[in-house]
Amino acid sequence: QVQLVESGGGLVQAGGSLRLSCAASGSIFSGNVMGWYRQAPGKQREFVATIIGGGALTYADSVKGRFTISRDNARNTVYLQMNSLKPEDTAVYYCNTWPPRDYWGKGTLVTVSS
């Protein structure tokens, strides 16, 4: 059974930090590039960051230097550490493979107040 369960979102002031977690079923996690995506109100879902099993990372320009993606292969979990948050980071955050599969979890809402 495919499962993606995101957690860790919340309300934070600009400049603050949050750490998101995504627990994935083994069938979707093992051996795959994993990524974080986000969808702001009224906008399309966009790529945030990816990580492969060996640790190679990519980031969207808008989050470079502020966000850090990591993964725990033993726990089938991928994380997103978000620092120096800005109001424009407000969105629902999702994890999925890269490229993403059709199945999406419910996401976790991050709201950054100014």
Backbone as XML, in Angstrom:
<?xml version="1.0"?>
<chain id="A" units="angstrom">
  <residue number="1" name="GLN">
    <atom name="N" x="0.847" y="-1.190" z="0.000"/>
    <atom name="CA" x="0.000" y="0.000" z="0.000"/>
    <atom name="C" x="0.883" y="1.240" z="0.000"/>
  </residue>
  <residue number="2" name="VAL">
    <atom name="N" x="0.592" y="2.149" z="-0.929"/>
    <atom name="CA" x="1.368" y="3.379" z="-1.012"/>
    <atom name="C" x="0.887" y="4.354" z="0.048"/>
  </residue>
  <residue number="3" name="GLN">
    <atom name="N" x="1.841" y="4.886" z="0.807"/>
    <atom name="CA" x="1.496" y="5.876" z="1.827"/>
    <atom name="C" x="2.530" y="6.982" z="1.861"/>
  </residue>
  <residue number="4" name="LEU">
    <atom name="N" x="2.047" y="8.193" z="1.943"/>
    <atom name="CA" x="2.883" y="9.366" z="2.161"/>
    <atom name="C" x="2.186" y="10.194" z="3.231"/>
  </residue>
  <residue number="5" name="VAL">
    <atom name="N" x="2.835" y="10.349" z="4.374"/>
    <atom name="CA" x="2.231" y="11.080" z="5.481"/>
    <atom name="C" x="3.169" y="12.190" z="5.907"/>
  </residue>
  <residue number="6" name="GLU">
    <atom name="N" x="2.763" y="13.418" z="5.598"/>
    <atom name="CA" x="3.551" y="14.593" z="5.940"/>
    <atom name="C" x="3.099" y="15.146" z="7.288"/>
  </residue>
  <residue number="7" name="SER">
    <atom name="N" x="4.042" y="15.715" z="8.031"/>
    <atom name="CA" x="3.730" y="16.309" z="9.322"/>
    <atom name="C" x="4.758" y="17.384" z="9.656"/>
  </residue>
  <residue number="8" name="GLY">
    <atom name="N" x="4.452" y="18.168" z="10.682"/>
    <atom name="CA" x="5.401" y="19.159" z="11.171"/>
    <atom name="C" x="5.087" y="20.595" z="10.808"/>
  </residue>
  <residue number="9" name="GLY">
    <atom name="N" x="4.050" y="20.807" z="10.029"/>
    <atom name="CA" x="3.695" y="22.172" z="9.664"/>
    <atom name="C" x="3.099" y="22.927" z="10.832"/>
  </residue>
  <residue number="10" name="GLY">
    <atom name="N" x="2.862" y="24.209" z="10.609"/>
    <atom name="CA" x="2.277" y="25.039" z="11.646"/>
    <atom name="C" x="2.398" y="26.498" z="11.307"/>
  </residue>
  <residue number="11" name="LEU">
    <atom name="N" x="2.081" y="27.318" z="12.288"/>
    <atom name="CA" x="2.150" y="28.771" z="12.147"/>
    <atom name="C" x="3.444" y="29.263" z="12.785"/>
  </residue>
  <residue number="12" name="VAL">
    <atom name="N" x="4.193" y="30.040" z="12.039"/>
    <atom name="CA" x="5.464" y="30.551" z="12.540"/>
    <atom name="C" x="5.658" y="31.979" z="12.044"/>
  </residue>
  <residue number="13" name="GLN">
    <atom name="N" x="6.371" y="32.770" z="12.806"/>
    <atom name="CA" x="6.658" y="34.137" z="12.390"/>
    <atom name="C" x="7.797" y="34.158" z="11.372"/>
  </residue>
  <residue number="14" name="ALA">
    <atom name="N" x="7.823" y="35.181" z="10.568"/>
    <atom name="CA" x="8.914" y="35.339" z="9.616"/>
    <atom name="C" x="10.245" y="35.302" z="10.351"/>
  </residue>
  <residue number="15" name="GLY">
    <atom name="N" x="11.207" y="34.594" z="9.759"/>
    <atom name="CA" x="12.503" y="34.409" z="10.382"/>
    <atom name="C" x="12.606" y="33.156" z="11.229"/>
  </residue>
  <residue number="16" name="GLY">
    <atom name="N" x="11.479" y="32.520" z="11.480"/>
    <atom name="CA" x="11.456" y="31.323" z="12.295"/>
    <atom name="C" x="11.817" y="30.068" z="11.519"/>
  </residue>
  <residue number="17" name="SER">
    <atom name="N" x="11.699" y="28.923" z="12.206"/>
    <atom name="CA" x="12.089" y="27.631" z="11.625"/>
    <atom name="C" x="11.011" y="26.586" z="11.882"/>
  </residue>
  <residue number="18" name="LEU">
    <atom name="N" x="10.968" y="25.625" z="10.993"/>
    <atom name="CA" x="10.126" y="24.443" z="11.147"/>
    <atom name="C" x="10.855" y="23.256" z="10.546"/>
  </residue>
  <residue number="19" name="ARG">
    <atom name="N" x="10.545" y="22.084" z="11.046"/>
    <atom name="CA" x="11.089" y="20.847" z="10.466"/>
    <atom name="C" x="9.928" y="19.956" z="10.066"/>
  </residue>
  <residue number="20" name="LEU">
    <atom name="N" x="9.847" y="19.674" z="8.787"/>
    <atom name="CA" x="8.807" y="18.807" z="8.272"/>
    <atom name="C" x="9.320" y="17.380" z="8.154"/>
  </residue>
  <residue number="21" name="SER">
    <atom name="N" x="8.412" y="16.434" z="8.335"/>
    <atom name="CA" x="8.745" y="15.021" z="8.179"/>
    <atom name="C" x="7.770" y="14.385" z="7.199"/>
  </residue>
  <residue number="22" name="CYS">
    <atom name="N" x="8.233" y="13.370" z="6.513"/>
    <atom name="CA" x="7.373" y="12.612" z="5.606"/>
    <atom name="C" x="7.698" y="11.136" z="5.766"/>
  </residue>
  <residue number="23" name="ALA">
    <atom name="N" x="6.724" y="10.396" z="6.260"/>
    <atom name="CA" x="6.869" y="8.944" z="6.376"/>
    <atom name="C" x="6.294" y="8.302" z="5.121"/>
  </residue>
  <residue number="24" name="ALA">
    <atom name="N" x="7.117" y="7.542" z="4.435"/>
    <atom name="CA" x="6.698" y="6.944" z="3.172"/>
    <atom name="C" x="6.709" y="5.423" z="3.279"/>
  </residue>
  <residue number="25" name="SER">
    <atom name="N" x="5.826" y="4.791" z="2.569"/>
    <atom name="CA" x="5.853" y="3.333" z="2.523"/>
    <atom name="C" x="7.098" y="2.884" z="1.778"/>
  </residue>
  <residue number="26" name="GLY">
    <atom name="N" x="7.575" y="1.692" z="2.105"/>
    <atom name="CA" x="8.819" y="1.223" z="1.519"/>
    <atom name="C" x="8.778" y="1.146" z="0.005"/>
  </residue>
  <residue number="27" name="SER">
    <atom name="N" x="7.598" y="0.848" z="-0.535"/>
    <atom name="CA" x="7.480" y="0.663" z="-1.979"/>
    <atom name="C" x="7.731" y="1.959" z="-2.735"/>
  </residue>
  <residue number="28" name="ILE">
    <atom name="N" x="7.472" y="3.088" z="-2.080"/>
    <atom name="CA" x="7.654" y="4.361" z="-2.769"/>
    <atom name="C" x="8.981" y="5.002" z="-2.383"/>
  </residue>
  <residue number="29" name="PHE">
    <atom name="N" x="9.563" y="4.595" z="-1.292"/>
    <atom name="CA" x="10.764" y="5.251" z="-0.784"/>
    <atom name="C" x="12.050" y="4.585" z="-1.275"/>
  </residue>
  <residue number="30" name="SER">
    <atom name="N" x="12.101" y="3.280" z="-1.138"/>
    <atom name="CA" x="13.348" y="2.553" z="-1.388"/>
    <atom name="C" x="13.849" y="2.744" z="-2.809"/>
  </residue>
  <residue number="31" name="GLY">
    <atom name="N" x="15.092" y="3.185" z="-2.898"/>
    <atom name="CA" x="15.750" y="3.296" z="-4.185"/>
    <atom name="C" x="15.313" y="4.460" z="-5.038"/>
  </residue>
  <residue number="32" name="ASN">
    <atom name="N" x="14.409" y="5.285" z="-4.531"/>
    <atom name="CA" x="13.900" y="6.399" z="-5.328"/>
    <atom name="C" x="14.454" y="7.734" z="-4.866"/>
  </residue>
  <residue number="33" name="VAL">
    <atom name="N" x="14.550" y="8.655" z="-5.798"/>
    <atom name="CA" x="14.802" y="10.047" z="-5.441"/>
    <atom name="C" x="13.535" y="10.563" z="-4.774"/>
  </residue>
  <residue number="34" name="MET">
    <atom name="N" x="13.679" y="11.174" z="-3.623"/>
    <atom name="CA" x="12.552" y="11.732" z="-2.897"/>
    <atom name="C" x="12.617" y="13.256" z="-2.940"/>
  </residue>
  <residue number="35" name="GLY">
    <atom name="N" x="11.454" y="13.863" z="-2.922"/>
    <atom name="CA" x="11.416" y="15.311" z="-3.019"/>
    <atom name="C" x="10.339" y="15.929" z="-2.153"/>
  </residue>
  <residue number="36" name="TRP">
    <atom name="N" x="10.497" y="17.211" z="-1.922"/>
    <atom name="CA" x="9.464" y="18.031" z="-1.291"/>
    <atom name="C" x="8.924" y="18.999" z="-2.341"/>
  </residue>
  <residue number="37" name="TYR">
    <atom name="N" x="7.641" y="19.226" z="-2.254"/>
    <atom name="CA" x="6.951" y="20.136" z="-3.146"/>
    <atom name="C" x="6.050" y="21.011" z="-2.283"/>
  </residue>
  <residue number="38" name="ARG">
    <atom name="N" x="5.574" y="22.103" z="-2.863"/>
    <atom name="CA" x="4.635" y="22.940" z="-2.108"/>
    <atom name="C" x="3.636" y="23.580" z="-3.055"/>
  </residue>
  <residue number="39" name="GLN">
    <atom name="N" x="2.485" y="23.903" z="-2.480"/>
    <atom name="CA" x="1.443" y="24.579" z="-3.252"/>
    <atom name="C" x="0.898" y="25.722" z="-2.417"/>
  </residue>
  <residue number="40" name="ALA">
    <atom name="N" x="1.162" y="26.926" z="-2.888"/>
    <atom name="CA" x="0.657" y="28.121" z="-2.220"/>
    <atom name="C" x="-0.773" y="28.376" z="-2.674"/>
  </residue>
  <residue number="41" name="PRO">
    <atom name="N" x="-1.542" y="29.121" z="-1.882"/>
    <atom name="CA" x="-2.932" y="29.415" z="-2.259"/>
    <atom name="C" x="-3.017" y="30.061" z="-3.645"/>
  </residue>
  <residue number="42" name="GLY">
    <atom name="N" x="-3.848" y="29.481" z="-4.505"/>
    <atom name="CA" x="-4.055" y="30.041" z="-5.827"/>
    <atom name="C" x="-2.943" y="29.788" z="-6.820"/>
  </residue>
  <residue number="43" name="LYS">
    <atom name="N" x="-1.967" y="28.963" z="-6.439"/>
    <atom name="CA" x="-0.832" y="28.705" z="-7.331"/>
    <atom name="C" x="-0.689" y="27.214" z="-7.592"/>
  </residue>
  <residue number="44" name="GLN">
    <atom name="N" x="0.096" y="26.896" z="-8.606"/>
    <atom name="CA" x="0.359" y="25.495" z="-8.915"/>
    <atom name="C" x="1.392" y="24.923" z="-7.956"/>
  </residue>
  <residue number="45" name="ARG">
    <atom name="N" x="1.354" y="23.618" z="-7.813"/>
    <atom name="CA" x="2.344" y="22.941" z="-6.996"/>
    <atom name="C" x="3.717" y="23.115" z="-7.635"/>
  </residue>
  <residue number="46" name="GLU">
    <atom name="N" x="4.744" y="23.338" z="-6.795"/>
    <atom name="CA" x="6.083" y="23.544" z="-7.316"/>
    <atom name="C" x="7.093" y="22.700" z="-6.551"/>
  </residue>
  <residue number="47" name="PHE">
    <atom name="N" x="8.200" y="22.452" z="-7.215"/>
    <atom name="CA" x="9.308" y="21.710" z="-6.635"/>
    <atom name="C" x="10.018" y="22.561" z="-5.587"/>
  </residue>
  <residue number="48" name="VAL">
    <atom name="N" x="10.441" y="21.911" z="-4.496"/>
    <atom name="CA" x="11.196" y="22.593" z="-3.450"/>
    <atom name="C" x="12.607" y="22.019" z="-3.342"/>
  </residue>
  <residue number="49" name="ALA">
    <atom name="N" x="12.703" y="20.695" z="-3.198"/>
    <atom name="CA" x="14.019" y="20.080" z="-2.997"/>
    <atom name="C" x="13.940" y="18.592" z="-3.299"/>
  </residue>
  <residue number="50" name="THR">
    <atom name="N" x="15.070" y="18.005" z="-3.674"/>
    <atom name="CA" x="15.141" y="16.557" z="-3.864"/>
    <atom name="C" x="16.396" y="16.007" z="-3.220"/>
  </residue>
  <residue number="51" name="ILE">
    <atom name="N" x="16.370" y="14.712" z="-2.926"/>
    <atom name="CA" x="17.525" y="14.023" z="-2.377"/>
    <atom name="C" x="17.523" y="12.587" z="-2.888"/>
  </residue>
  <residue number="52" name="ILE">
    <atom name="N" x="18.704" y="12.114" z="-3.310"/>
    <atom name="CA" x="18.819" y="10.721" z="-3.715"/>
    <atom name="C" x="19.415" y="9.928" z="-2.559"/>
  </residue>
  <residue number="53" name="GLY">
    <atom name="N" x="19.402" y="8.626" z="-2.684"/>
    <atom name="CA" x="19.824" y="7.761" z="-1.591"/>
    <atom name="C" x="21.224" y="8.043" z="-1.086"/>
  </residue>
  <residue number="54" name="GLY">
    <atom name="N" x="22.105" y="8.392" z="-2.022"/>
    <atom name="CA" x="23.482" y="8.660" z="-1.644"/>
    <atom name="C" x="23.709" y="10.031" z="-1.060"/>
  </residue>
  <residue number="55" name="GLY">
    <atom name="N" x="22.676" y="10.864" z="-1.076"/>
    <atom name="CA" x="22.775" y="12.161" z="-0.428"/>
    <atom name="C" x="22.863" y="13.355" z="-1.345"/>
  </residue>
  <residue number="56" name="ALA">
    <atom name="N" x="22.921" y="13.174" z="-2.662"/>
    <atom name="CA" x="22.979" y="14.326" z="-3.562"/>
    <atom name="C" x="21.685" y="15.128" z="-3.450"/>
  </residue>
  <residue number="57" name="LEU">
    <atom name="N" x="21.841" y="16.463" z="-3.441"/>
    <atom name="CA" x="20.720" y="17.338" z="-3.150"/>
    <atom name="C" x="20.511" y="18.354" z="-4.262"/>
  </residue>
  <residue number="58" name="THR">
    <atom name="N" x="19.258" y="18.744" z="-4.465"/>
    <atom name="CA" x="18.959" y="19.891" z="-5.315"/>
    <atom name="C" x="17.893" y="20.728" z="-4.630"/>
  </residue>
  <residue number="59" name="TYR">
    <atom name="N" x="17.918" y="22.018" z="-4.891"/>
    <atom name="CA" x="16.966" y="22.942" z="-4.281"/>
    <atom name="C" x="16.456" y="23.940" z="-5.309"/>
  </residue>
  <residue number="60" name="ALA">
    <atom name="N" x="15.219" y="24.362" z="-5.103"/>
    <atom name="CA" x="14.708" y="25.486" z="-5.868"/>
    <atom name="C" x="15.480" y="26.732" z="-5.453"/>
  </residue>
  <residue number="61" name="ASP">
    <atom name="N" x="15.684" y="27.638" z="-6.387"/>
    <atom name="CA" x="16.452" y="28.850" z="-6.085"/>
    <atom name="C" x="15.844" y="29.631" z="-4.927"/>
  </residue>
  <residue number="62" name="SER">
    <atom name="N" x="14.521" y="29.579" z="-4.811"/>
    <atom name="CA" x="13.834" y="30.383" z="-3.796"/>
    <atom name="C" x="14.114" y="29.909" z="-2.369"/>
  </residue>
  <residue number="63" name="VAL">
    <atom name="N" x="14.616" y="28.690" z="-2.211"/>
    <atom name="CA" x="14.844" y="28.167" z="-0.853"/>
    <atom name="C" x="16.310" y="27.847" z="-0.576"/>
  </residue>
  <residue number="64" name="LYS">
    <atom name="N" x="17.161" y="27.990" z="-1.582"/>
    <atom name="CA" x="18.582" y="27.667" z="-1.409"/>
    <atom name="C" x="19.179" y="28.473" z="-0.272"/>
  </residue>
  <residue number="65" name="GLY">
    <atom name="N" x="19.946" y="27.798" z="0.573"/>
    <atom name="CA" x="20.593" y="28.456" z="1.690"/>
    <atom name="C" x="19.712" y="28.580" z="2.927"/>
  </residue>
  <residue number="66" name="ARG">
    <atom name="N" x="18.419" y="28.268" z="2.780"/>
    <atom name="CA" x="17.496" y="28.369" z="3.914"/>
    <atom name="C" x="16.903" y="27.005" z="4.292"/>
  </residue>
  <residue number="67" name="PHE">
    <atom name="N" x="16.664" y="26.166" z="3.298"/>
    <atom name="CA" x="16.056" y="24.858" z="3.535"/>
    <atom name="C" x="17.100" y="23.765" z="3.352"/>
  </residue>
  <residue number="68" name="THR">
    <atom name="N" x="16.940" y="22.685" z="4.129"/>
    <atom name="CA" x="17.817" y="21.526" z="4.011"/>
    <atom name="C" x="16.979" y="20.258" z="3.984"/>
  </residue>
  <residue number="69" name="ILE">
    <atom name="N" x="17.169" y="19.465" z="2.937"/>
    <atom name="CA" x="16.462" y="18.187" z="2.827"/>
    <atom name="C" x="17.395" y="17.073" z="3.302"/>
  </residue>
  <residue number="70" name="SER">
    <atom name="N" x="16.824" y="16.087" z="3.968"/>
    <atom name="CA" x="17.597" y="14.925" z="4.397"/>
    <atom name="C" x="16.681" y="13.706" z="4.400"/>
  </residue>
  <residue number="71" name="ARG">
    <atom name="N" x="17.277" y="12.541" z="4.510"/>
    <atom name="CA" x="16.473" y="11.316" z="4.531"/>
    <atom name="C" x="17.082" y="10.306" z="5.483"/>
  </residue>
  <residue number="72" name="ASP">
    <atom name="N" x="16.211" y="9.490" z="6.063"/>
    <atom name="CA" x="16.624" y="8.385" z="6.911"/>
    <atom name="C" x="16.132" y="7.120" z="6.221"/>
  </residue>
  <residue number="73" name="ASN">
    <atom name="N" x="17.035" y="6.439" z="5.541"/>
    <atom name="CA" x="16.638" y="5.281" z="4.749"/>
    <atom name="C" x="16.135" y="4.128" z="5.622"/>
  </residue>
  <residue number="74" name="ALA">
    <atom name="N" x="16.624" y="4.053" z="6.853"/>
    <atom name="CA" x="16.179" y="2.983" z="7.749"/>
    <atom name="C" x="14.735" y="3.196" z="8.205"/>
  </residue>
  <residue number="75" name="ARG">
    <atom name="N" x="14.308" y="4.451" z="8.228"/>
    <atom name="CA" x="12.947" y="4.783" z="8.683"/>
    <atom name="C" x="12.003" y="5.150" z="7.536"/>
  </residue>
  <residue number="76" name="ASN">
    <atom name="N" x="12.500" y="5.070" z="6.302"/>
    <atom name="CA" x="11.681" y="5.469" z="5.139"/>
    <atom name="C" x="11.091" y="6.865" z="5.345"/>
  </residue>
  <residue number="77" name="THR">
    <atom name="N" x="11.908" y="7.761" z="5.811"/>
    <atom name="CA" x="11.438" y="9.109" z="6.155"/>
    <atom name="C" x="12.343" y="10.149" z="5.500"/>
  </residue>
  <residue number="78" name="VAL">
    <atom name="N" x="11.716" y="11.192" z="5.005"/>
    <atom name="CA" x="12.449" y="12.329" z="4.450"/>
    <atom name="C" x="12.050" y="13.574" z="5.229"/>
  </residue>
  <residue number="79" name="TYR">
    <atom name="N" x="13.017" y="14.452" z="5.441"/>
    <atom name="CA" x="12.815" y="15.637" z="6.260"/>
    <atom name="C" x="13.079" y="16.899" z="5.454"/>
  </residue>
  <residue number="80" name="LEU">
    <atom name="N" x="12.523" y="17.987" z="5.922"/>
    <atom name="CA" x="12.817" y="19.295" z="5.355"/>
    <atom name="C" x="12.972" y="20.277" z="6.508"/>
  </residue>
  <residue number="81" name="GLN">
    <atom name="N" x="14.208" y="20.679" z="6.758"/>
    <atom name="CA" x="14.477" y="21.706" z="7.753"/>
    <atom name="C" x="14.369" y="23.055" z="7.080"/>
  </residue>
  <residue number="82" name="MET">
    <atom name="N" x="13.483" y="23.889" z="7.591"/>
    <atom name="CA" x="13.233" y="25.192" z="6.983"/>
    <atom name="C" x="13.619" y="26.284" z="7.968"/>
  </residue>
  <residue number="83" name="ASN">
    <atom name="N" x="14.593" y="27.074" z="7.598"/>
    <atom name="CA" x="15.051" y="28.189" z="8.425"/>
    <atom name="C" x="14.803" y="29.512" z="7.717"/>
  </residue>
  <residue number="84" name="SER">
    <atom name="N" x="14.877" y="30.588" z="8.474"/>
    <atom name="CA" x="14.692" y="31.934" z="7.911"/>
    <atom name="C" x="13.435" y="31.997" z="7.046"/>
  </residue>
  <residue number="85" name="LEU">
    <atom name="N" x="12.349" y="31.498" z="7.581"/>
    <atom name="CA" x="11.117" y="31.423" z="6.818"/>
    <atom name="C" x="10.597" y="32.811" z="6.468"/>
  </residue>
  <residue number="86" name="LYS">
    <atom name="N" x="9.969" y="32.881" z="5.277"/>
    <atom name="CA" x="9.408" y="34.123" z="4.773"/>
    <atom name="C" x="7.915" y="33.924" z="4.536"/>
  </residue>
  <residue number="87" name="PRO">
    <atom name="N" x="7.155" y="35.015" z="4.537"/>
    <atom name="CA" x="5.709" y="34.873" z="4.259"/>
    <atom name="C" x="5.433" y="34.161" z="2.934"/>
  </residue>
  <residue number="88" name="GLU">
    <atom name="N" x="6.288" y="34.335" z="1.945"/>
    <atom name="CA" x="6.082" y="33.679" z="0.655"/>
    <atom name="C" x="6.336" y="32.173" z="0.695"/>
  </residue>
  <residue number="89" name="ASP">
    <atom name="N" x="6.820" y="31.662" z="1.820"/>
    <atom name="CA" x="6.953" y="30.220" z="1.988"/>
    <atom name="C" x="5.641" y="29.574" z="2.428"/>
  </residue>
  <residue number="90" name="THR">
    <atom name="N" x="4.631" y="30.391" z="2.718"/>
    <atom name="CA" x="3.339" y="29.867" z="3.123"/>
    <atom name="C" x="2.754" y="28.984" z="2.030"/>
  </residue>
  <residue number="91" name="ALA">
    <atom name="N" x="2.444" y="27.738" z="2.385"/>
    <atom name="CA" x="1.964" y="26.774" z="1.400"/>
    <atom name="C" x="1.638" y="25.467" z="2.115"/>
  </residue>
  <residue number="92" name="VAL">
    <atom name="N" x="0.992" y="24.579" z="1.392"/>
    <atom name="CA" x="0.883" y="23.189" z="1.826"/>
    <atom name="C" x="2.078" y="22.452" z="1.233"/>
  </residue>
  <residue number="93" name="TYR">
    <atom name="N" x="2.806" y="21.757" z="2.076"/>
    <atom name="CA" x="4.016" y="21.053" z="1.676"/>
    <atom name="C" x="3.743" y="19.552" z="1.550"/>
  </residue>
  <residue number="94" name="TYR">
    <atom name="N" x="4.234" y="18.976" z="0.473"/>
    <atom name="CA" x="4.038" y="17.572" z="0.175"/>
    <atom name="C" x="5.380" y="16.908" z="-0.109"/>
  </residue>
  <residue number="95" name="CYS">
    <atom name="N" x="5.447" y="15.613" z="0.135"/>
    <atom name="CA" x="6.595" y="14.852" z="-0.338"/>
    <atom name="C" x="6.114" y="13.843" z="-1.379"/>
  </residue>
  <residue number="96" name="ASN">
    <atom name="N" x="7.033" y="13.438" z="-2.215"/>
    <atom name="CA" x="6.750" y="12.457" z="-3.248"/>
    <atom name="C" x="8.084" y="12.048" z="-3.846"/>
  </residue>
  <residue number="97" name="THR">
    <atom name="N" x="8.046" y="11.138" z="-4.773"/>
    <atom name="CA" x="9.261" y="10.811" z="-5.504"/>
    <atom name="C" x="9.566" y="11.945" z="-6.469"/>
  </residue>
  <residue number="98" name="TRP">
    <atom name="N" x="10.763" y="11.879" z="-7.072"/>
    <atom name="CA" x="11.110" y="12.770" z="-8.177"/>
    <atom name="C" x="11.481" y="11.904" z="-9.376"/>
  </residue>
  <residue number="99" name="PRO">
    <atom name="N" x="10.756" y="12.035" z="-10.500"/>
    <atom name="CA" x="9.575" y="12.869" z="-10.656"/>
    <atom name="C" x="8.407" y="12.318" z="-9.847"/>
  </residue>
  <residue number="100" name="PRO">
    <atom name="N" x="7.428" y="13.146" z="-9.561"/>
    <atom name="CA" x="6.359" y="12.723" z="-8.666"/>
    <atom name="C" x="5.419" y="11.696" z="-9.300"/>
  </residue>
  <residue number="101" name="ARG">
    <atom name="N" x="4.921" y="10.800" z="-8.455"/>
    <atom name="CA" x="3.909" y="9.854" z="-8.887"/>
    <atom name="C" x="2.538" y="10.500" z="-8.784"/>
  </residue>
  <residue number="102" name="ASP">
    <atom name="N" x="1.547" y="9.823" z="-9.301"/>
    <atom name="CA" x="0.189" y="10.376" z="-9.282"/>
    <atom name="C" x="-0.379" y="10.452" z="-7.878"/>
  </residue>
  <residue number="103" name="TYR">
    <atom name="N" x="0.060" y="9.573" z="-6.983"/>
    <atom name="CA" x="-0.473" y="9.555" z="-5.630"/>
    <atom name="C" x="0.194" y="10.646" z="-4.798"/>
  </residue>
  <residue number="104" name="TRP">
    <atom name="N" x="-0.620" y="11.445" z="-4.092"/>
    <atom name="CA" x="-0.127" y="12.470" z="-3.176"/>
    <atom name="C" x="-0.739" y="12.269" z="-1.809"/>
  </residue>
  <residue number="105" name="GLY">
    <atom name="N" x="0.019" y="12.569" z="-0.769"/>
    <atom name="CA" x="-0.523" y="12.571" z="0.574"/>
    <atom name="C" x="-1.347" y="13.824" z="0.813"/>
  </residue>
  <residue number="106" name="LYS">
    <atom name="N" x="-1.754" y="14.042" z="2.051"/>
    <atom name="CA" x="-2.587" y="15.204" z="2.389"/>
    <atom name="C" x="-1.768" y="16.476" z="2.545"/>
  </residue>
  <residue number="107" name="GLY">
    <atom name="N" x="-0.480" y="16.315" z="2.733"/>
    <atom name="CA" x="0.374" y="17.484" z="2.906"/>
    <atom name="C" x="0.304" y="18.032" z="4.318"/>
  </residue>
  <residue number="108" name="THR">
    <atom name="N" x="1.159" y="19.023" z="4.587"/>
    <atom name="CA" x="1.147" y="19.697" z="5.878"/>
    <atom name="C" x="1.248" y="21.191" z="5.625"/>
  </residue>
  <residue number="109" name="LEU">
    <atom name="N" x="0.389" y="21.949" z="6.300"/>
    <atom name="CA" x="0.272" y="23.383" z="6.045"/>
    <atom name="C" x="1.316" y="24.160" z="6.834"/>
  </residue>
  <residue number="110" name="VAL">
    <atom name="N" x="2.045" y="25.001" z="6.136"/>
    <atom name="CA" x="2.993" y="25.922" z="6.744"/>
    <atom name="C" x="2.496" y="27.337" z="6.500"/>
  </residue>
  <residue number="111" name="THR">
    <atom name="N" x="2.325" y="28.080" z="7.578"/>
    <atom name="CA" x="1.878" y="29.468" z="7.476"/>
    <atom name="C" x="2.917" y="30.353" z="8.139"/>
  </residue>
  <residue number="112" name="VAL">
    <atom name="N" x="3.448" y="31.290" z="7.375"/>
    <atom name="CA" x="4.469" y="32.198" z="7.888"/>
    <atom name="C" x="3.874" y="33.596" z="7.958"/>
  </residue>
  <residue number="113" name="SER">
    <atom name="N" x="3.807" y="34.128" z="9.149"/>
    <atom name="CA" x="3.238" y="35.463" z="9.337"/>
    <atom name="C" x="4.336" y="36.521" z="9.288"/>
  </residue>
  <residue number="114" name="SER">
    <atom name="N" x="3.962" y="37.696" z="8.815"/>
    <atom name="CA" x="4.955" y="38.785" z="8.693"/>
    <atom name="C" x="5.031" y="39.617" z="9.961"/>
  </residue>
</chain>
